[in-house]
PDB file of C-alpha atoms and ligand atoms in Angstrom:
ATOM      1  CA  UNK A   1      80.464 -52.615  -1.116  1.00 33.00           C
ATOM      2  CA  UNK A   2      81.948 -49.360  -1.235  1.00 35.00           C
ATOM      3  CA  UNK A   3      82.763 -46.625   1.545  1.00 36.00           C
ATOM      4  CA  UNK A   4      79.478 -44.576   1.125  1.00 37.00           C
ATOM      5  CA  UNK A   5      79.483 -42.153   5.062  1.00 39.00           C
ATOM      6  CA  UNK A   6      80.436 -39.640   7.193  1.00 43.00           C
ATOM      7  CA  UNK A   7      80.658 -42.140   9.574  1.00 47.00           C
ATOM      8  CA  UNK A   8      82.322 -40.371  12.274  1.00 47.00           C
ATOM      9  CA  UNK A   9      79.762 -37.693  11.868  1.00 44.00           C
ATOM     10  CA  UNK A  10      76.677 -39.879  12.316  1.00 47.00           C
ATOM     11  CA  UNK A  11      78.590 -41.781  15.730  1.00 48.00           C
ATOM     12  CA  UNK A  12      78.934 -38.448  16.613  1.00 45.00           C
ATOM     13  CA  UNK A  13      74.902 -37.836  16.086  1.00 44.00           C
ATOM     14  CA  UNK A  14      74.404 -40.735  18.065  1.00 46.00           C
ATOM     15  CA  UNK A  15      76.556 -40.244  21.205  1.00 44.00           C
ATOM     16  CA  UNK A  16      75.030 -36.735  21.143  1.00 41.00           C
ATOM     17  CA  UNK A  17      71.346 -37.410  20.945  1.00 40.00           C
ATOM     18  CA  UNK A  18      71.606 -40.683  23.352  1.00 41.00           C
ATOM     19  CA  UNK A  19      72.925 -38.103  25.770  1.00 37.00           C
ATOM     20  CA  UNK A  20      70.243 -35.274  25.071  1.00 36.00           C
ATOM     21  CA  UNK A  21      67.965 -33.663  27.533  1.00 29.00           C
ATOM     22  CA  UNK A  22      65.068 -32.712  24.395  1.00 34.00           C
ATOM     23  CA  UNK A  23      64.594 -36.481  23.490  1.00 37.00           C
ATOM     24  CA  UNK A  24      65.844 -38.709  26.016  1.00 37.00           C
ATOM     25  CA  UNK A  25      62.939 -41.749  25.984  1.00 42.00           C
ATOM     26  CA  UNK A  26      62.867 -42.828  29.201  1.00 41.00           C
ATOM     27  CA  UNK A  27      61.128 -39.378  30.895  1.00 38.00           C
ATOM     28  CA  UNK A  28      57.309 -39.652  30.267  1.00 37.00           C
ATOM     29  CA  UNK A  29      57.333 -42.919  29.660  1.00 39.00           C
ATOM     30  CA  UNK A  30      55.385 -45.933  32.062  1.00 37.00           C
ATOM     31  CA  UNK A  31      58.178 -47.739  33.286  1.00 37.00           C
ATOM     32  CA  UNK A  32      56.495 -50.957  33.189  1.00 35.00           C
ATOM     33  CA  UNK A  33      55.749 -50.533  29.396  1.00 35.00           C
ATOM     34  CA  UNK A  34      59.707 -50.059  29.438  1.00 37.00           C
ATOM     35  CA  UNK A  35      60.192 -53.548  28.582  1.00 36.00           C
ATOM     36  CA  UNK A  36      62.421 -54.851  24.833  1.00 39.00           C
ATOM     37  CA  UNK A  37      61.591 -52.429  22.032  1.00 44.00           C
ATOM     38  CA  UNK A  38      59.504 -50.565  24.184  1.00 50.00           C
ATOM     39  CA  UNK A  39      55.109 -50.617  24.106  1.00 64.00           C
ATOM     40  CA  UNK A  40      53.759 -51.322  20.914  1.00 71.00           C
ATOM     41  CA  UNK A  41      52.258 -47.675  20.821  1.00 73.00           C
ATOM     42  CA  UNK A  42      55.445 -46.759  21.475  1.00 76.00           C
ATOM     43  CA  UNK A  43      56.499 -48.831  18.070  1.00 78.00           C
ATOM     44  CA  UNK A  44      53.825 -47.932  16.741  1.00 79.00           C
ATOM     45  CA  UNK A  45      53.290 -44.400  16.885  1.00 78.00           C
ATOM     46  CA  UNK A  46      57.090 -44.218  15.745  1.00 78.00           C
ATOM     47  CA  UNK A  47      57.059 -44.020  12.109  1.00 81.00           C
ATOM     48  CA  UNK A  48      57.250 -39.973  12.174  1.00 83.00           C
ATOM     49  CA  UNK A  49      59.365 -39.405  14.913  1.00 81.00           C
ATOM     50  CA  UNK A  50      62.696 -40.358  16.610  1.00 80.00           C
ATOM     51  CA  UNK A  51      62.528 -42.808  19.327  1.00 79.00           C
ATOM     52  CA  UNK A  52      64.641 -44.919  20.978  1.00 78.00           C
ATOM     53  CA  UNK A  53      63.889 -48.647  21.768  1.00 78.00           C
ATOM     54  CA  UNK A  54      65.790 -50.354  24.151  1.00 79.00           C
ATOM     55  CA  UNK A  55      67.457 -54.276  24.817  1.00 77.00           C
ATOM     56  CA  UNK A  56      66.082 -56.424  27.192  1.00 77.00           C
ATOM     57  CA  UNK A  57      66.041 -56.029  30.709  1.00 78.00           C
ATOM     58  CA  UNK A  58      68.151 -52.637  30.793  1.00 79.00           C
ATOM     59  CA  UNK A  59      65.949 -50.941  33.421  1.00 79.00           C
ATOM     60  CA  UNK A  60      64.576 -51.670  36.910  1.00 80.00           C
ATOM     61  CA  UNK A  61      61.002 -51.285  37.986  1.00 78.00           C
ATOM     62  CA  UNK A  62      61.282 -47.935  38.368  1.00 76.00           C
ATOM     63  CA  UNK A  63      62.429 -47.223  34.788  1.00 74.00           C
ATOM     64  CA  UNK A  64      66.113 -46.659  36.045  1.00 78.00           C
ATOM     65  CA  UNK A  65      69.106 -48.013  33.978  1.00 79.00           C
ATOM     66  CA  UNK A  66      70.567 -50.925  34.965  1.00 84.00           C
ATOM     67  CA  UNK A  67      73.400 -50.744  32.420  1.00 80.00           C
ATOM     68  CA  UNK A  68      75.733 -48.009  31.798  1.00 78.00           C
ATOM     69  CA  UNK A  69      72.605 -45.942  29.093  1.00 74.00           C
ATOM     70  CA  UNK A  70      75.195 -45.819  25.895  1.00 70.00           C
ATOM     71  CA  UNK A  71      74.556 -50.074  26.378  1.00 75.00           C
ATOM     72  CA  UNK A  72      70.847 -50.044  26.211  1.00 77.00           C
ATOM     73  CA  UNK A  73      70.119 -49.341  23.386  1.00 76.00           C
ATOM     74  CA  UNK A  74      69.203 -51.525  20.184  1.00 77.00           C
ATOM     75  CA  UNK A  75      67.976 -49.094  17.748  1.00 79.00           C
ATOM     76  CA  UNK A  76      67.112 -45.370  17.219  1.00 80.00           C
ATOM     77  CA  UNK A  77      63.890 -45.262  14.406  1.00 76.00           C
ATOM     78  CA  UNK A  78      61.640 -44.513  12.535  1.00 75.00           C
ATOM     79  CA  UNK A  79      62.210 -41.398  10.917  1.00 83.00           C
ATOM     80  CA  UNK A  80      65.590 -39.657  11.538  1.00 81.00           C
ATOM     81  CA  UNK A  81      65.262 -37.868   7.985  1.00 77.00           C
ATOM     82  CA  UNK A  82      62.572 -35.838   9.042  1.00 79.00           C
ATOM     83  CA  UNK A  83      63.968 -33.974  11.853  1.00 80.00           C
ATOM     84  CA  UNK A  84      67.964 -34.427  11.927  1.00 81.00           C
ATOM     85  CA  UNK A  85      69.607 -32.767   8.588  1.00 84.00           C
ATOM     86  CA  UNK A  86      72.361 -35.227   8.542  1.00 83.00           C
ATOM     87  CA  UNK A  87      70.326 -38.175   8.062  1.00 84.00           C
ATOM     88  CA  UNK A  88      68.535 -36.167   5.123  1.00 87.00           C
ATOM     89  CA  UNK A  89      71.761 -35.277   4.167  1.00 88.00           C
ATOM     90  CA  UNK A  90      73.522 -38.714   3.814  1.00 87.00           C
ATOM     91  CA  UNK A  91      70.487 -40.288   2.950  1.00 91.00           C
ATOM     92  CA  UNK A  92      69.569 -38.113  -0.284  1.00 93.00           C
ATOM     93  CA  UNK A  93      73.683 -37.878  -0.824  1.00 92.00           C
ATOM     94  CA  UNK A  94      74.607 -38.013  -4.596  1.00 93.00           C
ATOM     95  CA  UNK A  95      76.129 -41.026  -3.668  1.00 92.00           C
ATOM     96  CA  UNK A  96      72.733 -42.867  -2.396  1.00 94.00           C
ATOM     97  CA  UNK A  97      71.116 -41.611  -5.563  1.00 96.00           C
ATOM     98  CA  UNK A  98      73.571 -42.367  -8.001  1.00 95.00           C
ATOM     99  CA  UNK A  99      73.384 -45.995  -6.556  1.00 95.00           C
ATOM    100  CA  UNK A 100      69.500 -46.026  -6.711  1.00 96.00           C
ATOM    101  CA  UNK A 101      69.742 -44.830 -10.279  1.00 97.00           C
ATOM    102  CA  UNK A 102      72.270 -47.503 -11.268  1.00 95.00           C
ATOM    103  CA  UNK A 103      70.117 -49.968  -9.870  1.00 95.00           C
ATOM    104  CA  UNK A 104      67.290 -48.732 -12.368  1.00 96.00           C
ATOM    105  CA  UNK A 105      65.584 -47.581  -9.591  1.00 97.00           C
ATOM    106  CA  UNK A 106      62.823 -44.837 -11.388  1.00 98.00           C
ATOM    107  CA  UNK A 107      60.834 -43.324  -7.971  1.00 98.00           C
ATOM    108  CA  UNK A 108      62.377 -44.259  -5.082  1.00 98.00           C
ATOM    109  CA  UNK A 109      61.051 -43.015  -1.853  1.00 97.00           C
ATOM    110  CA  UNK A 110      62.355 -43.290   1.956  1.00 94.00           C
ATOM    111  CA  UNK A 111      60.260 -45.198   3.662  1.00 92.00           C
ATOM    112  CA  UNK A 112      62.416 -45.593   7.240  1.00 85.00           C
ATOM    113  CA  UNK A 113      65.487 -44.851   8.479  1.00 79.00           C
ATOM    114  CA  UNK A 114      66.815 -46.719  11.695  1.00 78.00           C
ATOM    115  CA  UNK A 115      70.587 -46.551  13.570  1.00 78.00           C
ATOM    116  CA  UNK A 116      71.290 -50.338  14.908  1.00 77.00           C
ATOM    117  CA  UNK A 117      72.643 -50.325  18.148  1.00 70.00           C
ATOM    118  CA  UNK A 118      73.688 -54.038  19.108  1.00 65.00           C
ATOM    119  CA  UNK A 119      75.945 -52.980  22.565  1.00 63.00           C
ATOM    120  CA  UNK A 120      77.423 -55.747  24.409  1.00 65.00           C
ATOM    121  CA  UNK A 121      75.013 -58.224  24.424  1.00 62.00           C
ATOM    122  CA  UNK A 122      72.751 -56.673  22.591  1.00 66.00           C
ATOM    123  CA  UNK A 123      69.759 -59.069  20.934  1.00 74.00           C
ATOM    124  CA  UNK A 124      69.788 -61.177  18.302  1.00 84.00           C
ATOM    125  CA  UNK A 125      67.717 -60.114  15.189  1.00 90.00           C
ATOM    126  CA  UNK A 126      66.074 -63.071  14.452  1.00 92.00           C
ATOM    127  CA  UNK A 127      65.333 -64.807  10.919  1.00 96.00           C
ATOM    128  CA  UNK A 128      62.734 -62.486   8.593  1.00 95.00           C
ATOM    129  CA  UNK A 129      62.279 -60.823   5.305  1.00 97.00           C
ATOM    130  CA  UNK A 130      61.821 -57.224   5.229  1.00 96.00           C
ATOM    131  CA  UNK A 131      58.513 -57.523   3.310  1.00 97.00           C
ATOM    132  CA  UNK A 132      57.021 -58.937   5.899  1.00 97.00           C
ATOM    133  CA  UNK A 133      57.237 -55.496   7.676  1.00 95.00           C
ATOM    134  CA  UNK A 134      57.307 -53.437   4.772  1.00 96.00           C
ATOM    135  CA  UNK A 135      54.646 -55.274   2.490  1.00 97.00           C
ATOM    136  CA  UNK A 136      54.125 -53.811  -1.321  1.00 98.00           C
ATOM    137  CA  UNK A 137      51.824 -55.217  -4.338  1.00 97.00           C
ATOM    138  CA  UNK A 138      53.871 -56.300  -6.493  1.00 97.00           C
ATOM    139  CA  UNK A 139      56.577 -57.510  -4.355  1.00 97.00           C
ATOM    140  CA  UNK A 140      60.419 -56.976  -4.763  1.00 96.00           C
ATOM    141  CA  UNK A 141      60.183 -53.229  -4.423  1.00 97.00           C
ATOM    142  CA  UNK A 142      61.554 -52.829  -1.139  1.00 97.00           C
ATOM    143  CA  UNK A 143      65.576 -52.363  -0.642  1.00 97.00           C
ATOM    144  CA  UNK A 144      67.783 -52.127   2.471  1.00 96.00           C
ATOM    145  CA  UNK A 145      70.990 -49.789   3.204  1.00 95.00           C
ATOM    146  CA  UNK A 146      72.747 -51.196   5.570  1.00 94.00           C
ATOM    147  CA  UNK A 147      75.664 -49.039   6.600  1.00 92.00           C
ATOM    148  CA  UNK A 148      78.308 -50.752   9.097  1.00 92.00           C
ATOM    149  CA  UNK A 149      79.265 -47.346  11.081  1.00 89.00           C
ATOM    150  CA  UNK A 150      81.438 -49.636  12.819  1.00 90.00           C
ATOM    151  CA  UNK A 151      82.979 -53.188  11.569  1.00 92.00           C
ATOM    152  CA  UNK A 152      80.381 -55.924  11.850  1.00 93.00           C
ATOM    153  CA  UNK A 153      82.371 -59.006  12.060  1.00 94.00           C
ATOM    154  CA  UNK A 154      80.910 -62.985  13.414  1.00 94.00           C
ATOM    155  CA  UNK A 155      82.243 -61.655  17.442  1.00 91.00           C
ATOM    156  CA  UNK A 156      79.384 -58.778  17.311  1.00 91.00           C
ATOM    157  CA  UNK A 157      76.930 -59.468  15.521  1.00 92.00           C
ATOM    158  CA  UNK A 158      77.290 -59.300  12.099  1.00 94.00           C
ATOM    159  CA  UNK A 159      74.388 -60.379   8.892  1.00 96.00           C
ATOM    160  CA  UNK A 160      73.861 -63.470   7.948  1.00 97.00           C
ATOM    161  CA  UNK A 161      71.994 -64.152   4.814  1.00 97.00           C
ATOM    162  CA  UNK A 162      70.075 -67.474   3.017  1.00 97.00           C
ATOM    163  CA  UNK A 163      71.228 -67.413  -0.409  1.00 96.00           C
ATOM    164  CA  UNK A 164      68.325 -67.362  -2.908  1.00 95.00           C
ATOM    165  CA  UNK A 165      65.985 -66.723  -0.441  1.00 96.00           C
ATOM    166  CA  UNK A 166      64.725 -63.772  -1.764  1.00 96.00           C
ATOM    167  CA  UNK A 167      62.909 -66.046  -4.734  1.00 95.00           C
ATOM    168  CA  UNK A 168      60.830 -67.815  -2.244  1.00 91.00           C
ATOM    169  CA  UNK A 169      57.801 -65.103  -1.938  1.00 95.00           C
ATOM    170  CA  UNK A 170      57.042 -63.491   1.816  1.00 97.00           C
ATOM    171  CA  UNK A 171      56.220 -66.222   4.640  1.00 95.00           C
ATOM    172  CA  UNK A 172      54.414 -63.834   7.068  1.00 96.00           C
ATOM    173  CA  UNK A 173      53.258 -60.593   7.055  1.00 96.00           C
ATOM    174  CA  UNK A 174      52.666 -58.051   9.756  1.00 93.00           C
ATOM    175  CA  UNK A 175      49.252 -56.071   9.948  1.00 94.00           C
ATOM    176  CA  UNK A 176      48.454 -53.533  11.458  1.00 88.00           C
ATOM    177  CA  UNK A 177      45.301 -54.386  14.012  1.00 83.00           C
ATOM    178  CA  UNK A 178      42.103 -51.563  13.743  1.00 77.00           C
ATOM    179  CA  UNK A 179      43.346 -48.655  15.631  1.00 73.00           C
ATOM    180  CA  UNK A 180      42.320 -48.657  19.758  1.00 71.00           C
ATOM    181  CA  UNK A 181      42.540 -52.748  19.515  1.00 73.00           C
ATOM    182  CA  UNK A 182      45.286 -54.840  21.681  1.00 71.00           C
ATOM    183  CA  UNK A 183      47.735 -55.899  20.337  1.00 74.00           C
ATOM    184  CA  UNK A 184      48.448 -53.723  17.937  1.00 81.00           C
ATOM    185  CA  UNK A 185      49.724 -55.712  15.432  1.00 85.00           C
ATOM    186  CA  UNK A 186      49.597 -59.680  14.389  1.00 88.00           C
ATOM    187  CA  UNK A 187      50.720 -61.592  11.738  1.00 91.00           C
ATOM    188  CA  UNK A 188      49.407 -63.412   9.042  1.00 93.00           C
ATOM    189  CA  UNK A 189      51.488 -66.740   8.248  1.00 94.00           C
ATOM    190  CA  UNK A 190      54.590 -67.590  10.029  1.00 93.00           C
ATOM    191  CA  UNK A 191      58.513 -67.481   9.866  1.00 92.00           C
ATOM    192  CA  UNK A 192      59.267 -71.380   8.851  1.00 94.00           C
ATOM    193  CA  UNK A 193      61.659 -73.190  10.816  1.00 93.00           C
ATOM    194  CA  UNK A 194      65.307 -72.533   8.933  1.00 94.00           C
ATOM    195  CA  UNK A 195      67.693 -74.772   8.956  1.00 96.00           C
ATOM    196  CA  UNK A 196      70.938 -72.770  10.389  1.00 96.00           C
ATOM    197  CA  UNK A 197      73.534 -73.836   8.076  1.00 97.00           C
ATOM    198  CA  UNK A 198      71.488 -72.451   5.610  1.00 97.00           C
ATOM    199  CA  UNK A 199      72.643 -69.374   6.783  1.00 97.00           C
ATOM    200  CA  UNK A 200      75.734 -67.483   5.295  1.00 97.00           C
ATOM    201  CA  UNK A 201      77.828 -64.579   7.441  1.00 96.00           C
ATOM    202  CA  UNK A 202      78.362 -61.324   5.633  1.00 96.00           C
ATOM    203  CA  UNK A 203      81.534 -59.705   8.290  1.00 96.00           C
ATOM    204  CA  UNK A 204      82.094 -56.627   6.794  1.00 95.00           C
ATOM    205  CA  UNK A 205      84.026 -53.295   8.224  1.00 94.00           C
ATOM    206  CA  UNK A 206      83.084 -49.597   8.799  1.00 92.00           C
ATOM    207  CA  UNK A 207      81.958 -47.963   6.382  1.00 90.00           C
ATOM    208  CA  UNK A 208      80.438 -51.341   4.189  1.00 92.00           C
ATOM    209  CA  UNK A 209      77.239 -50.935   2.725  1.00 93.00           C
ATOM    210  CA  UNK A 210      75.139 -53.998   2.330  1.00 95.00           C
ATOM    211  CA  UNK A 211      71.849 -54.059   0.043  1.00 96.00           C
ATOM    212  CA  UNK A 212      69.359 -56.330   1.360  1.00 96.00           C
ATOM    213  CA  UNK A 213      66.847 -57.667  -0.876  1.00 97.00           C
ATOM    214  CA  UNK A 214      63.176 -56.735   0.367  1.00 97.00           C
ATOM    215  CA  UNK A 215      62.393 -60.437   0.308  1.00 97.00           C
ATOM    216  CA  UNK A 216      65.759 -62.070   1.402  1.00 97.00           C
ATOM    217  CA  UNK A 217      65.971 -64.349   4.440  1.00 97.00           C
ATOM    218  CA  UNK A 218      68.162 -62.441   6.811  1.00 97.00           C
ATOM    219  CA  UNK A 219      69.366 -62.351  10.406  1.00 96.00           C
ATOM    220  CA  UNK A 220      72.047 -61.070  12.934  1.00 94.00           C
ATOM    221  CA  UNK A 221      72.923 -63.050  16.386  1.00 91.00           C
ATOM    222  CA  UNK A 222      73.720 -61.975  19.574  1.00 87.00           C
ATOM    223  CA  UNK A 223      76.855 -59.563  19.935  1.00 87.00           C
ATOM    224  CA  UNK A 224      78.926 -61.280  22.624  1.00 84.00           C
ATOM    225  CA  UNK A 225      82.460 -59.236  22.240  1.00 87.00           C
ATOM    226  CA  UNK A 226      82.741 -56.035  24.070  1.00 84.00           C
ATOM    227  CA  UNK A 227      82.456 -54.228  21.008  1.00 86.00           C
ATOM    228  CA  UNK A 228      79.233 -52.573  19.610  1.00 84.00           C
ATOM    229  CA  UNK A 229      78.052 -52.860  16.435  1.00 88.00           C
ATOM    230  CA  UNK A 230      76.592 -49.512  15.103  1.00 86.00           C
ATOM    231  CA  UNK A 231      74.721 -50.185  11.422  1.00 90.00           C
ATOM    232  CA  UNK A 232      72.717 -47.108   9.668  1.00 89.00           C
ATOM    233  CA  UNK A 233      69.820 -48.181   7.552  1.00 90.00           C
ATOM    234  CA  UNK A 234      67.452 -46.960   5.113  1.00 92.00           C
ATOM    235  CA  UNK A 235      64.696 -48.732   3.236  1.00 95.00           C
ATOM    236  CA  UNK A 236      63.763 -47.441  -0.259  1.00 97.00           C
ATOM    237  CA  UNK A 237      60.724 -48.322  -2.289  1.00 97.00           C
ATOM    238  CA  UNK A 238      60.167 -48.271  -5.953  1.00 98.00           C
ATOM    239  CA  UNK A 239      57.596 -46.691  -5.589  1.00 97.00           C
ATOM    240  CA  UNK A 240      56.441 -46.347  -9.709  1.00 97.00           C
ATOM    241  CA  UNK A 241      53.847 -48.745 -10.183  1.00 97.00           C
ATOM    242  CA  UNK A 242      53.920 -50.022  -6.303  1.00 98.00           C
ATOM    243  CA  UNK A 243      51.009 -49.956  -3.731  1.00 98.00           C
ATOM    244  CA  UNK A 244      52.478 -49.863  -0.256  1.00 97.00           C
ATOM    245  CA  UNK A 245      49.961 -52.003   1.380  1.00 97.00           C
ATOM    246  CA  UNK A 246      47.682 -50.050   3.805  1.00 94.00           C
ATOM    247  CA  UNK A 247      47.861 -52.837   6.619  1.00 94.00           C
ATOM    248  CA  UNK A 248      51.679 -52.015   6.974  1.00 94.00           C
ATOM    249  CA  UNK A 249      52.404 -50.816  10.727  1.00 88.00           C
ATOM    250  CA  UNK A 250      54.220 -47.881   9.019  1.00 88.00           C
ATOM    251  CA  UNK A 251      52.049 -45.656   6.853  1.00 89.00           C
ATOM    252  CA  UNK A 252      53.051 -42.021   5.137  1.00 89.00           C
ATOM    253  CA  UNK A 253      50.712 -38.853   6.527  1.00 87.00           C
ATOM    254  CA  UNK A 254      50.006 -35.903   4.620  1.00 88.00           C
ATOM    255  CA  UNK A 255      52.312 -34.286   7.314  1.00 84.00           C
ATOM    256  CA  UNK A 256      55.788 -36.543   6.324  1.00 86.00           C
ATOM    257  CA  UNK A 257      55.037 -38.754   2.963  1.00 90.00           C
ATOM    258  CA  UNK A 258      57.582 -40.484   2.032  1.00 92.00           C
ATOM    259  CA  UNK A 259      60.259 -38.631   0.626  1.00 92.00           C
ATOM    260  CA  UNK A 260      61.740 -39.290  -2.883  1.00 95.00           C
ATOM    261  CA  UNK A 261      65.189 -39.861  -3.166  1.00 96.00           C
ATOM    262  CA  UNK A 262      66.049 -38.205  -5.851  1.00 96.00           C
ATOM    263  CA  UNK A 263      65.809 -34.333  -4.660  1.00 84.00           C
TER     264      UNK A 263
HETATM  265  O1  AKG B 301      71.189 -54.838  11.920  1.00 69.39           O
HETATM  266  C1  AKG B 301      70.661 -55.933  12.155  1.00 69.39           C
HETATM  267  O2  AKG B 301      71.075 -56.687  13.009  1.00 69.39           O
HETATM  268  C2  AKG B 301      69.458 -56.370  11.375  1.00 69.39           C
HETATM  269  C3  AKG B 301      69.254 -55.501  10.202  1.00 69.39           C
HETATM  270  C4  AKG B 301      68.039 -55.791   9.421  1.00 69.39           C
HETATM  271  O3  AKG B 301      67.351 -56.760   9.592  1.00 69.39           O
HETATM  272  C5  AKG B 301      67.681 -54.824   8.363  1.00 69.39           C
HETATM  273  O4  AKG B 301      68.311 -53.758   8.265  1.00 69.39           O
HETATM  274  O5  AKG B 301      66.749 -55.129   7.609  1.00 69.39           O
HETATM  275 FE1  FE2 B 302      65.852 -56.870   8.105  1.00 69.39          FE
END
């Protein structure tokens, strides 16, 4: 784990762009459709753009914060590296890349970039393996930056991990449904039942990066404290040899492919 970020730069980002008139999420938007995370064409139209998606029961009827806003949110995706230069900055930092390289990593490509929120209170991320969202033939080609912008300790919400789990092959995956049909996406398989002692915490401070195995079991509970627990994350793919399955919610366009990291 090394000190990889800006970090005060990117909370900086974040504060600033929560707070901005151009892409504030709420204005547009059917406030019933306002509920956790948002619609799923909200979700799922996100994989070129910046939204924001929100915790649970942060808005009234009306679509009017219930919470102070710099609470409601639990993450900021799907693809801050297209249109904010610091993300493509930090992302494609000599410092990612020499990592990537040292990990033998030949072609890797961005394939999302998210900022975890987890306020007070903010929602549990329950049990899953990131292949099950980010599916590729063969599998183990998909890796996880997680960046603690802020320390991520057992009080808020930090990872928790099941040892070995990553040799067990993908449980579920998520598909995307033919476009026009509801819902928009469903899964094939299931998440077993875990037992929870299985389950190993990873507190780490600012500026910790954690790799996370494409097909490792992983979670994060409920922040309680009255801190916030601000995580930046990238996945990269291997993408030499690797067919990113076309059912994945999250495909590349001719307008934003995935972008290598090496450039
Ligand atoms: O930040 C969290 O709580 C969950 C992170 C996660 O699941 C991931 O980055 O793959
Ligand atoms: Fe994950």
């Amino acid at each position: 784990m090394t000190a990889l970020l800006p970090t005060a730069r990117i909370m900086e980002w974040v504060a600033i762009i929560s707070f901005s008139r151009r892409s504030f999420p709420t204005q547009g938007l059917n406030p019933h459709l306002l509920h956790w995370q948002g619609s799923t064409d909200y979700f799922l139209s996100s994989g070129d753009k910046i939204r924001f998606f929100f915790e649970k029961g942060v808005f009234d009827k009306q679509g009017n914060f219930l919470v102070p806003p710099e609470k409601s949110i639990n993450k900021i995706g799907h693809a801050l590296h297209a249109h904010d230069p610091i993300f493509r900055c930090v992302t494609h930092s000599p410092k990612v890349q020499a990592l990537a390289r040292s990990l033998g990593l030949q072609m890797p490509v961005v394939v999302q970039i998210l900022v975890r929120h987890q306020p007070h209170f903010g929602g549990e991320v329950t049990p899953h393996q990131d292949a099950s969202f980010l599916y590729t033939e063969p599998l183990g080609r998909v890796l996880g930056l997680w960046i603690a912008l802020e320390d991520a300790m057992l009080e808020n919400g930090c990872l928790w991990f099941i040892p070995g789990s990553h040799r067990g092959g993908v449980s579920r995956r998520m598909v995307r449904a033919p476009a026009g049909s509801a819902p928009g996406t469903s899964f094939l398989g299931s998440e077993p039942i875990r037992d929870n002692s299985l389950f190993v915490p990873t507190p780490v401070l600012r500026g910790a990066l954690i790799l996370i195995h494409g097909e490792v079991v992983h979670k994060s509970e409920r922040n309680f404290s009255d801190r916030s627990r601000q995580a930046y994350t990238f996945h990269l793919m291997e993408a030499a040899g690797t067919v990113w399955s076309p059912d994945n919610w999250l495909q590349p366009t001719p307008e934003l492919p995935f972008p290598p990291l090496y450039i």
